[in-house]
């Protein structure tokens, strides 16, 4: 490699976090949803160890050897779709019976 042609760096955004609570809210992490790269142009919408399906339901993600093509087709999305689904989903998270609105109210709206 010559000095006039330095190596090209490649980058990929592999995870994006969505949450309806501000980052400084103590409960931010437990209400967060992530969009996680799964190879190629496929992304999963995750919440802890569950992933969002095309039907809007959260499912536990099986180990790679137990994911068949049908499961993958209903639990993987292109990046834009995954981000849209995560944005919608994060607004409807409930933890221990407390909605996002409840968590915000407890924190004084912060």
Short mmCIF file of N, CA and C in Angstrom, two decimals:
data_model
loop_
_atom_site.label_atom_id
_atom_site.label_comp_id
_atom_site.label_asym_id
_atom_site.label_seq_id
_atom_site.Cartn_x
_atom_site.Cartn_y
_atom_site.Cartn_z
N UNK A 1 0.85 -1.17 0.00
CA UNK A 1 0.00 0.00 0.00
C UNK A 1 0.89 1.23 0.00
N UNK A 2 0.71 2.10 -0.93
CA UNK A 2 1.54 3.31 -0.99
C UNK A 2 0.93 4.40 -0.12
N UNK A 3 1.77 5.38 0.18
CA UNK A 3 1.30 6.49 1.02
C UNK A 3 0.25 7.34 0.31
N UNK A 4 0.25 7.32 -1.01
CA UNK A 4 -0.73 8.12 -1.74
C UNK A 4 -2.08 7.44 -1.82
N UNK A 5 -2.13 6.15 -1.56
CA UNK A 5 -3.40 5.39 -1.59
C UNK A 5 -3.60 4.67 -0.26
N UNK A 6 -3.98 5.40 0.79
CA UNK A 6 -4.17 4.73 2.08
C UNK A 6 -5.34 3.75 2.01
N UNK A 7 -5.36 2.77 2.90
CA UNK A 7 -6.47 1.82 2.89
C UNK A 7 -7.80 2.54 3.13
N UNK A 8 -8.84 2.00 2.55
CA UNK A 8 -10.17 2.57 2.70
C UNK A 8 -10.82 1.96 3.95
N UNK A 9 -11.36 2.80 4.79
CA UNK A 9 -12.08 2.32 5.97
C UNK A 9 -13.54 2.11 5.62
N UNK A 10 -14.10 1.03 6.12
CA UNK A 10 -15.52 0.73 5.92
C UNK A 10 -16.21 0.78 7.27
N UNK A 11 -17.41 1.28 7.30
CA UNK A 11 -18.16 1.38 8.55
C UNK A 11 -19.60 0.96 8.34
N UNK A 12 -20.18 0.41 9.37
CA UNK A 12 -21.59 0.04 9.35
C UNK A 12 -22.16 0.33 10.73
N UNK A 13 -23.29 0.97 10.75
CA UNK A 13 -24.00 1.19 12.00
C UNK A 13 -24.64 -0.15 12.37
N UNK A 14 -24.25 -0.73 13.50
CA UNK A 14 -24.72 -2.06 13.86
C UNK A 14 -25.80 -2.07 14.94
N UNK A 15 -25.97 -0.95 15.65
CA UNK A 15 -27.02 -0.90 16.65
C UNK A 15 -27.45 0.54 16.89
N UNK A 16 -28.75 0.73 16.99
CA UNK A 16 -29.34 2.04 17.25
C UNK A 16 -30.36 1.84 18.37
N UNK A 17 -30.35 2.73 19.35
CA UNK A 17 -31.26 2.63 20.48
C UNK A 17 -32.39 3.65 20.35
N UNK A 18 -33.61 3.19 20.63
CA UNK A 18 -34.80 4.04 20.62
C UNK A 18 -35.44 3.93 21.99
N UNK A 19 -35.82 5.05 22.56
CA UNK A 19 -36.50 5.04 23.85
C UNK A 19 -37.33 6.31 23.98
N UNK A 20 -38.52 6.17 24.54
CA UNK A 20 -39.40 7.33 24.74
C UNK A 20 -39.05 8.07 26.02
N UNK A 21 -38.12 7.55 26.80
CA UNK A 21 -37.64 8.24 27.99
C UNK A 21 -36.31 8.92 27.67
N UNK A 22 -36.04 10.07 28.27
CA UNK A 22 -34.75 10.73 28.03
C UNK A 22 -33.60 9.87 28.54
N UNK A 23 -32.42 10.08 27.97
CA UNK A 23 -31.26 9.28 28.34
C UNK A 23 -30.89 9.41 29.81
N UNK A 24 -31.19 10.54 30.43
CA UNK A 24 -30.83 10.71 31.84
C UNK A 24 -31.87 10.13 32.80
N UNK A 25 -32.94 9.55 32.27
CA UNK A 25 -33.94 8.90 33.11
C UNK A 25 -33.38 7.57 33.59
N UNK A 26 -33.49 7.30 34.87
CA UNK A 26 -32.93 6.09 35.46
C UNK A 26 -33.49 4.81 34.80
N UNK A 27 -34.68 4.89 34.23
CA UNK A 27 -35.32 3.73 33.62
C UNK A 27 -35.10 3.64 32.10
N UNK A 28 -34.28 4.50 31.56
CA UNK A 28 -34.07 4.53 30.10
C UNK A 28 -33.75 3.15 29.54
N UNK A 29 -32.80 2.45 30.13
CA UNK A 29 -32.37 1.16 29.57
C UNK A 29 -33.46 0.10 29.58
N UNK A 30 -34.30 0.08 30.59
CA UNK A 30 -35.30 -0.99 30.63
C UNK A 30 -36.50 -0.71 29.72
N UNK A 31 -36.63 0.53 29.26
CA UNK A 31 -37.69 0.88 28.32
C UNK A 31 -37.16 0.99 26.89
N UNK A 32 -35.89 0.74 26.69
CA UNK A 32 -35.26 0.93 25.38
C UNK A 32 -35.52 -0.25 24.44
N UNK A 33 -35.54 0.07 23.16
CA UNK A 33 -35.66 -0.89 22.06
C UNK A 33 -34.48 -0.62 21.15
N UNK A 34 -33.86 -1.67 20.64
CA UNK A 34 -32.73 -1.46 19.73
C UNK A 34 -33.02 -2.05 18.36
N UNK A 35 -32.40 -1.44 17.38
CA UNK A 35 -32.36 -1.99 16.02
C UNK A 35 -30.94 -2.52 15.88
N UNK A 36 -30.84 -3.82 15.63
CA UNK A 36 -29.55 -4.49 15.62
C UNK A 36 -29.31 -5.17 14.27
N UNK A 37 -28.15 -4.91 13.70
CA UNK A 37 -27.78 -5.50 12.41
C UNK A 37 -27.61 -6.99 12.55
N UNK A 38 -28.17 -7.73 11.60
CA UNK A 38 -28.09 -9.19 11.62
C UNK A 38 -27.44 -9.77 10.37
N UNK A 39 -26.70 -8.96 9.66
CA UNK A 39 -26.00 -9.44 8.46
C UNK A 39 -26.72 -8.99 7.20
N UNK A 40 -25.93 -8.79 6.17
CA UNK A 40 -26.50 -8.34 4.91
C UNK A 40 -27.23 -7.03 5.11
N UNK A 41 -28.44 -6.98 4.66
CA UNK A 41 -29.28 -5.79 4.84
C UNK A 41 -30.42 -6.08 5.79
N UNK A 42 -30.20 -7.00 6.74
CA UNK A 42 -31.25 -7.40 7.67
C UNK A 42 -30.99 -6.88 9.07
N UNK A 43 -32.06 -6.39 9.69
CA UNK A 43 -31.99 -5.86 11.05
C UNK A 43 -33.11 -6.45 11.88
N UNK A 44 -32.82 -6.62 13.18
CA UNK A 44 -33.83 -7.09 14.13
C UNK A 44 -34.20 -5.91 15.04
N UNK A 45 -35.45 -5.89 15.48
CA UNK A 45 -35.90 -4.94 16.49
C UNK A 45 -35.93 -5.71 17.79
N UNK A 46 -35.08 -5.31 18.74
CA UNK A 46 -34.89 -6.09 19.96
C UNK A 46 -35.30 -5.33 21.21
N UNK A 47 -35.76 -6.08 22.16
CA UNK A 47 -35.99 -5.57 23.51
C UNK A 47 -35.52 -6.67 24.45
N UNK A 48 -34.40 -6.45 25.07
CA UNK A 48 -33.74 -7.46 25.90
C UNK A 48 -33.48 -8.71 25.05
N UNK A 49 -34.01 -9.87 25.40
CA UNK A 49 -33.75 -11.09 24.61
C UNK A 49 -34.90 -11.42 23.66
N UNK A 50 -35.79 -10.48 23.45
CA UNK A 50 -36.90 -10.70 22.53
C UNK A 50 -36.74 -9.85 21.28
N UNK A 51 -37.33 -10.32 20.20
CA UNK A 51 -37.33 -9.57 18.95
C UNK A 51 -38.76 -9.39 18.48
N UNK A 52 -38.99 -8.30 17.77
CA UNK A 52 -40.32 -7.98 17.27
C UNK A 52 -40.58 -8.72 15.97
N UNK A 53 -41.75 -9.31 15.87
CA UNK A 53 -42.15 -9.98 14.65
C UNK A 53 -42.98 -9.05 13.78
N UNK A 54 -43.14 -9.43 12.53
CA UNK A 54 -43.94 -8.64 11.59
C UNK A 54 -45.38 -8.52 12.06
N UNK A 55 -45.82 -9.44 12.92
CA UNK A 55 -47.18 -9.40 13.45
C UNK A 55 -47.32 -8.45 14.63
N UNK A 56 -46.23 -7.78 15.03
CA UNK A 56 -46.27 -6.83 16.14
C UNK A 56 -46.07 -7.47 17.50
N UNK A 57 -45.85 -8.77 17.53
CA UNK A 57 -45.65 -9.49 18.79
C UNK A 57 -44.16 -9.67 19.08
N UNK A 58 -43.81 -9.66 20.36
CA UNK A 58 -42.44 -9.91 20.79
C UNK A 58 -42.24 -11.40 20.98
N UNK A 59 -41.16 -11.94 20.46
CA UNK A 59 -40.84 -13.37 20.56
C UNK A 59 -39.40 -13.53 21.05
N UNK A 60 -39.16 -14.61 21.80
CA UNK A 60 -37.78 -14.90 22.16
C UNK A 60 -37.05 -15.35 20.91
N UNK A 61 -35.84 -14.85 20.75
CA UNK A 61 -35.07 -15.18 19.57
C UNK A 61 -34.39 -16.53 19.75
N UNK A 62 -34.70 -17.48 18.88
CA UNK A 62 -34.05 -18.79 19.00
C UNK A 62 -32.56 -18.69 18.65
N UNK A 63 -31.81 -19.69 19.06
CA UNK A 63 -30.40 -19.75 18.69
C UNK A 63 -30.30 -19.83 17.17
N UNK A 64 -29.18 -19.40 16.60
CA UNK A 64 -29.07 -19.38 15.14
C UNK A 64 -29.40 -20.72 14.47
N UNK A 65 -29.02 -21.82 15.08
CA UNK A 65 -29.29 -23.13 14.46
C UNK A 65 -30.77 -23.50 14.50
N UNK A 66 -31.56 -22.77 15.29
CA UNK A 66 -33.00 -23.06 15.39
C UNK A 66 -33.87 -22.03 14.68
N UNK A 67 -33.27 -21.16 13.88
CA UNK A 67 -34.02 -20.17 13.12
C UNK A 67 -34.21 -20.68 11.70
N UNK A 68 -35.45 -20.95 11.34
CA UNK A 68 -35.69 -21.39 9.97
C UNK A 68 -35.99 -20.17 9.08
N UNK A 69 -36.05 -20.40 7.79
CA UNK A 69 -36.26 -19.30 6.84
C UNK A 69 -37.56 -18.55 7.10
N UNK A 70 -38.61 -19.28 7.49
CA UNK A 70 -39.90 -18.64 7.76
C UNK A 70 -39.79 -17.69 8.96
N UNK A 71 -39.11 -18.15 10.03
CA UNK A 71 -38.94 -17.31 11.21
C UNK A 71 -38.14 -16.07 10.86
N UNK A 72 -37.05 -16.24 10.14
CA UNK A 72 -36.21 -15.11 9.75
C UNK A 72 -37.01 -14.12 8.91
N UNK A 73 -37.81 -14.60 7.99
CA UNK A 73 -38.59 -13.72 7.10
C UNK A 73 -39.57 -12.85 7.88
N UNK A 74 -40.03 -13.31 9.04
CA UNK A 74 -41.00 -12.53 9.82
C UNK A 74 -40.38 -11.76 10.99
N UNK A 75 -39.07 -11.89 11.18
CA UNK A 75 -38.41 -11.21 12.30
C UNK A 75 -37.18 -10.40 11.88
N UNK A 76 -37.01 -10.20 10.59
CA UNK A 76 -35.92 -9.37 10.06
C UNK A 76 -36.51 -8.34 9.12
N UNK A 77 -35.93 -7.16 9.14
CA UNK A 77 -36.46 -6.04 8.37
C UNK A 77 -35.32 -5.28 7.72
N UNK A 78 -35.64 -4.50 6.70
CA UNK A 78 -34.64 -3.57 6.18
C UNK A 78 -34.46 -2.47 7.23
N UNK A 79 -33.39 -1.70 7.12
CA UNK A 79 -33.05 -0.72 8.14
C UNK A 79 -34.16 0.30 8.38
N UNK A 80 -34.71 0.87 7.33
CA UNK A 80 -35.75 1.90 7.50
C UNK A 80 -36.99 1.34 8.19
N UNK A 81 -37.40 0.14 7.80
CA UNK A 81 -38.57 -0.49 8.42
C UNK A 81 -38.29 -0.78 9.89
N UNK A 82 -37.11 -1.33 10.18
CA UNK A 82 -36.75 -1.65 11.57
C UNK A 82 -36.76 -0.39 12.43
N UNK A 83 -36.23 0.71 11.92
CA UNK A 83 -36.22 1.97 12.69
C UNK A 83 -37.64 2.48 12.93
N UNK A 84 -38.49 2.39 11.92
CA UNK A 84 -39.89 2.83 12.08
C UNK A 84 -40.59 1.98 13.13
N UNK A 85 -40.40 0.66 13.06
CA UNK A 85 -41.04 -0.24 14.03
C UNK A 85 -40.52 0.00 15.44
N UNK A 86 -39.23 0.24 15.58
CA UNK A 86 -38.65 0.51 16.90
C UNK A 86 -39.17 1.81 17.48
N UNK A 87 -39.29 2.83 16.64
CA UNK A 87 -39.82 4.12 17.08
C UNK A 87 -41.25 3.97 17.60
N UNK A 88 -42.04 3.19 16.88
CA UNK A 88 -43.42 2.96 17.31
C UNK A 88 -43.45 2.12 18.59
N UNK A 89 -42.67 1.05 18.62
CA UNK A 89 -42.69 0.12 19.75
C UNK A 89 -42.23 0.77 21.05
N UNK A 90 -41.22 1.62 20.99
CA UNK A 90 -40.68 2.19 22.23
C UNK A 90 -41.69 3.07 22.95
N UNK A 91 -42.68 3.54 22.25
CA UNK A 91 -43.69 4.40 22.86
C UNK A 91 -44.75 3.60 23.63
N UNK A 92 -44.73 2.27 23.45
CA UNK A 92 -45.77 1.43 24.05
C UNK A 92 -45.21 0.38 25.01
N UNK A 93 -43.99 0.58 25.47
CA UNK A 93 -43.37 -0.38 26.40
C UNK A 93 -44.01 -0.23 27.78
N UNK A 94 -44.26 -1.36 28.40
CA UNK A 94 -44.75 -1.40 29.78
C UNK A 94 -43.79 -2.27 30.59
N UNK A 95 -43.35 -1.79 31.73
CA UNK A 95 -42.43 -2.51 32.60
C UNK A 95 -43.06 -2.59 33.98
N UNK A 96 -43.26 -3.80 34.46
CA UNK A 96 -43.87 -4.02 35.78
C UNK A 96 -45.18 -3.23 35.92
N UNK A 97 -45.96 -3.21 34.86
CA UNK A 97 -47.25 -2.54 34.88
C UNK A 97 -47.19 -1.04 34.65
N UNK A 98 -45.99 -0.48 34.51
CA UNK A 98 -45.84 0.96 34.31
C UNK A 98 -45.57 1.26 32.84
N UNK A 99 -46.40 2.10 32.27
CA UNK A 99 -46.23 2.52 30.88
C UNK A 99 -45.13 3.59 30.80
N UNK A 100 -44.78 3.96 29.60
CA UNK A 100 -43.84 5.06 29.40
C UNK A 100 -44.37 6.33 30.06
N UNK A 101 -45.67 6.60 29.88
CA UNK A 101 -46.27 7.79 30.49
C UNK A 101 -46.15 7.74 32.01
N UNK A 102 -46.35 6.56 32.61
CA UNK A 102 -46.20 6.42 34.06
C UNK A 102 -44.77 6.71 34.49
N UNK A 103 -43.80 6.16 33.76
CA UNK A 103 -42.39 6.37 34.10
C UNK A 103 -42.02 7.84 33.96
N UNK A 104 -42.53 8.49 32.95
CA UNK A 104 -42.27 9.93 32.78
C UNK A 104 -42.89 10.73 33.92
N UNK A 105 -44.11 10.38 34.29
CA UNK A 105 -44.80 11.11 35.37
C UNK A 105 -44.04 10.95 36.70
N UNK A 106 -43.55 9.75 36.95
CA UNK A 106 -42.80 9.51 38.18
C UNK A 106 -41.51 10.31 38.22
N UNK A 107 -40.97 10.59 37.07
CA UNK A 107 -39.71 11.35 36.99
C UNK A 107 -39.97 12.84 36.83
N UNK A 108 -41.23 13.24 36.96
CA UNK A 108 -41.56 14.65 36.81
C UNK A 108 -41.52 15.13 35.37
N UNK A 109 -41.78 14.20 34.44
CA UNK A 109 -41.81 14.56 33.03
C UNK A 109 -40.46 14.64 32.36
N UNK A 110 -39.39 14.33 33.09
CA UNK A 110 -38.05 14.37 32.49
C UNK A 110 -37.78 13.15 31.67
#
